[in-house]
PDB file of C-alpha atoms in Angstrom:
ATOM      1  CA  UNK A  48       1.781   8.633  65.692  1.00 59.00           C
ATOM      2  CA  UNK A  49       4.038   7.312  62.754  1.00 60.00           C
ATOM      3  CA  UNK A  50       5.271   4.612  61.531  1.00 64.00           C
ATOM      4  CA  UNK A  51       8.109   3.875  62.522  1.00 66.00           C
ATOM      5  CA  UNK A  52       9.921   2.823  59.252  1.00 65.00           C
ATOM      6  CA  UNK A  53      12.072  -0.631  59.228  1.00 67.00           C
ATOM      7  CA  UNK A  54      16.021   0.134  58.889  1.00 69.00           C
ATOM      8  CA  UNK A  55      17.619  -2.573  56.710  1.00 69.00           C
ATOM      9  CA  UNK A  56      21.548  -3.799  57.519  1.00 73.00           C
ATOM     10  CA  UNK A  57      23.330  -2.677  55.595  1.00 74.00           C
ATOM     11  CA  UNK A  58      23.402  -6.875  53.876  1.00 77.00           C
ATOM     12  CA  UNK A  59      19.536  -6.470  53.025  1.00 75.00           C
ATOM     13  CA  UNK A  60      20.944  -3.198  51.000  1.00 74.00           C
ATOM     14  CA  UNK A  61      23.650  -4.402  48.898  1.00 74.00           C
ATOM     15  CA  UNK A  62      21.487  -7.505  47.899  1.00 74.00           C
ATOM     16  CA  UNK A  63      19.081  -4.999  47.259  1.00 72.00           C
ATOM     17  CA  UNK A  64      21.350  -3.226  44.648  1.00 71.00           C
ATOM     18  CA  UNK A  65      22.487  -5.971  43.730  1.00 68.00           C
ATOM     19  CA  UNK A  66      18.831  -7.890  42.813  1.00 66.00           C
ATOM     20  CA  UNK A  67      18.196  -5.012  40.534  1.00 64.00           C
ATOM     21  CA  UNK A  68      20.598  -5.304  38.059  1.00 59.00           C
ATOM     22  CA  UNK A  69      19.256  -9.418  37.326  1.00 58.00           C
ATOM     23  CA  UNK A  70      16.979  -7.377  34.786  1.00 61.00           C
ATOM     24  CA  UNK A  71      16.816  -9.181  31.453  1.00 68.00           C
ATOM     25  CA  UNK A  72      19.087  -7.220  29.197  1.00 70.00           C
ATOM     26  CA  UNK A  73      16.793  -6.380  25.473  1.00 74.00           C
ATOM     27  CA  UNK A  74      18.430  -8.314  23.111  1.00 77.00           C
ATOM     28  CA  UNK A  75      18.831  -6.703  19.818  1.00 77.00           C
ATOM     29  CA  UNK A  76      17.388  -7.912  16.547  1.00 76.00           C
ATOM     30  CA  UNK A  77      19.749  -8.765  14.307  1.00 76.00           C
ATOM     31  CA  UNK A  78      17.571  -8.280  10.995  1.00 77.00           C
ATOM     32  CA  UNK A  79      15.143 -10.318   8.495  1.00 79.00           C
ATOM     33  CA  UNK A  80      18.019 -12.023   6.064  1.00 79.00           C
ATOM     34  CA  UNK A  81      16.126 -11.581   2.820  1.00 77.00           C
ATOM     35  CA  UNK A  82      16.879 -14.801   1.014  1.00 78.00           C
ATOM     36  CA  UNK A  83      19.011 -13.839  -1.465  1.00 77.00           C
ATOM     37  CA  UNK A  84      16.922 -14.334  -5.216  1.00 78.00           C
ATOM     38  CA  UNK A  85      19.527 -15.877  -8.072  1.00 82.00           C
ATOM     39  CA  UNK A  86      18.233 -14.454 -10.709  1.00 83.00           C
ATOM     40  CA  UNK A  87      18.763 -15.093 -13.859  1.00 85.00           C
ATOM     41  CA  UNK A  88      21.884 -12.466 -15.911  1.00 85.00           C
ATOM     42  CA  UNK A  89      20.962 -13.151 -19.205  1.00 86.00           C
ATOM     43  CA  UNK A  90      17.887 -15.892 -20.696  1.00 87.00           C
ATOM     44  CA  UNK A  91      18.447 -19.301 -21.257  1.00 87.00           C
ATOM     45  CA  UNK A  92      16.715 -20.453 -24.975  1.00 88.00           C
ATOM     46  CA  UNK A  93      13.815 -22.032 -22.809  1.00 89.00           C
ATOM     47  CA  UNK A  94      13.206 -18.763 -21.106  1.00 88.00           C
ATOM     48  CA  UNK A  95      13.198 -16.392 -24.023  1.00 87.00           C
ATOM     49  CA  UNK A  96      11.369 -18.933 -25.843  1.00 88.00           C
ATOM     50  CA  UNK A  97       8.393 -18.076 -22.823  1.00 87.00           C
ATOM     51  CA  UNK A  98       9.687 -14.360 -23.320  1.00 85.00           C
ATOM     52  CA  UNK A  99       8.261 -13.976 -26.711  1.00 86.00           C
ATOM     53  CA  UNK A 100       4.569 -15.975 -25.942  1.00 86.00           C
ATOM     54  CA  UNK A 101       4.082 -15.279 -23.004  1.00 87.00           C
ATOM     55  CA  UNK A 102       4.286 -11.295 -22.919  1.00 84.00           C
ATOM     56  CA  UNK A 103       2.119 -10.799 -25.314  1.00 83.00           C
ATOM     57  CA  UNK A 104      -1.148 -12.305 -23.499  1.00 84.00           C
ATOM     58  CA  UNK A 105       0.050 -10.030 -20.423  1.00 85.00           C
ATOM     59  CA  UNK A 106      -2.261  -7.333 -19.908  1.00 86.00           C
ATOM     60  CA  UNK A 107       0.603  -5.448 -17.803  1.00 85.00           C
ATOM     61  CA  UNK A 108       4.334  -5.436 -18.567  1.00 88.00           C
ATOM     62  CA  UNK A 109       6.546  -3.628 -16.433  1.00 86.00           C
ATOM     63  CA  UNK A 110       9.993  -4.278 -15.211  1.00 89.00           C
ATOM     64  CA  UNK A 111       8.950  -6.102 -11.579  1.00 89.00           C
ATOM     65  CA  UNK A 112       5.905  -7.719 -13.742  1.00 88.00           C
ATOM     66  CA  UNK A 113       8.913  -9.524 -15.874  1.00 87.00           C
ATOM     67  CA  UNK A 114      11.516 -10.535 -13.206  1.00 89.00           C
ATOM     68  CA  UNK A 115       8.452 -12.152 -10.646  1.00 88.00           C
ATOM     69  CA  UNK A 116       7.352 -14.320 -14.432  1.00 87.00           C
ATOM     70  CA  UNK A 117      10.333 -15.763 -15.628  1.00 87.00           C
ATOM     71  CA  UNK A 118      13.643 -14.914 -12.861  1.00 87.00           C
ATOM     72  CA  UNK A 119      15.380 -12.243 -15.024  1.00 89.00           C
ATOM     73  CA  UNK A 120      17.335  -9.717 -13.018  1.00 88.00           C
ATOM     74  CA  UNK A 121      15.890  -6.219 -13.289  1.00 87.00           C
ATOM     75  CA  UNK A 122      18.866  -4.833 -15.396  1.00 89.00           C
ATOM     76  CA  UNK A 123      17.755  -7.890 -18.100  1.00 90.00           C
ATOM     77  CA  UNK A 124      13.879  -7.282 -17.549  1.00 89.00           C
ATOM     78  CA  UNK A 125      14.329  -3.669 -19.160  1.00 90.00           C
ATOM     79  CA  UNK A 126      16.832  -4.684 -21.528  1.00 90.00           C
ATOM     80  CA  UNK A 127      13.448  -6.781 -22.739  1.00 89.00           C
ATOM     81  CA  UNK A 128      11.082  -4.431 -22.929  1.00 87.00           C
ATOM     82  CA  UNK A 129      13.074  -2.393 -24.824  1.00 89.00           C
ATOM     83  CA  UNK A 130      13.892  -5.014 -27.725  1.00 89.00           C
ATOM     84  CA  UNK A 131       9.701  -5.707 -26.497  1.00 87.00           C
ATOM     85  CA  UNK A 132       8.457  -2.392 -27.576  1.00 88.00           C
ATOM     86  CA  UNK A 133      11.083  -1.640 -30.123  1.00 88.00           C
ATOM     87  CA  UNK A 134       9.433  -4.949 -32.160  1.00 87.00           C
ATOM     88  CA  UNK A 135       5.794  -3.622 -31.247  1.00 86.00           C
ATOM     89  CA  UNK A 136       5.135  -6.458 -29.268  1.00 85.00           C
ATOM     90  CA  UNK A 137       4.273  -4.093 -26.471  1.00 86.00           C
ATOM     91  CA  UNK A 138       2.779  -0.637 -26.357  1.00 86.00           C
ATOM     92  CA  UNK A 139       3.641   1.609 -23.641  1.00 87.00           C
ATOM     93  CA  UNK A 140       1.851   3.375 -21.783  1.00 88.00           C
ATOM     94  CA  UNK A 141       3.549   5.592 -19.037  1.00 88.00           C
ATOM     95  CA  UNK A 142       7.736   5.946 -19.000  1.00 84.00           C
ATOM     96  CA  UNK A 143       8.928   7.770 -16.113  1.00 83.00           C
ATOM     97  CA  UNK A 144      12.216   8.625 -14.249  1.00 82.00           C
ATOM     98  CA  UNK A 145      11.207   5.077 -11.366  1.00 82.00           C
ATOM     99  CA  UNK A 146       8.422   3.124 -13.240  1.00 84.00           C
ATOM    100  CA  UNK A 147       7.327   1.673 -17.210  1.00 84.00           C
ATOM    101  CA  UNK A 148       4.098   0.176 -17.848  1.00 88.00           C
ATOM    102  CA  UNK A 149       4.178  -0.975 -20.460  1.00 84.00           C
ATOM    103  CA  UNK A 150       0.802  -3.826 -22.295  1.00 86.00           C
ATOM    104  CA  UNK A 151       0.463  -6.091 -24.930  1.00 83.00           C
ATOM    105  CA  UNK A 152       0.253  -3.630 -28.376  1.00 78.00           C
ATOM    106  CA  UNK A 153      -3.461  -5.015 -29.011  1.00 75.00           C
ATOM    107  CA  UNK A 154      -4.436  -3.656 -25.839  1.00 60.00           C
ATOM    108  CA  UNK A 155      -7.440  -0.849 -26.852  1.00 54.00           C
ATOM    109  CA  UNK A 156      -7.266   2.043 -25.207  1.00 52.00           C
ATOM    110  CA  UNK A 157     -10.057   2.075 -23.007  1.00 48.00           C
TER     111      UNK A 157
END
C-alpha cells in the first residue's frame, strides 16, 4: 500500500513559502579600489639630478621603469627618455607603438 502523504495545513504552506525567500541576497562587491598614485608631473631639481645619475647605471630603461623609480607620470617619463636618447645617454633597443625599450649607451651588445 502507498505511504500516506501528510497534507499540510494552509498556514504551514504559507509559512514554508515565506521561509523560502529568507536566503541571503548576494552582495555585489564594489570592486577593488586602486590607491590613487600621485606621481610628479614635472621634475624638481633633486629628481632631475637622480635621473641624470641613475639612468646611465640602469640596464633596462622603459617608460614604466622610470615611472616606478622616479615616481613621475608616464608622459614625463616618455619625454625624459626622448631627451636622454638625444643626449646619447641611452640607446634604443626596441621601439614599437606601445613599448619603448632602451639600454644604457655603454652596454655592450650581447
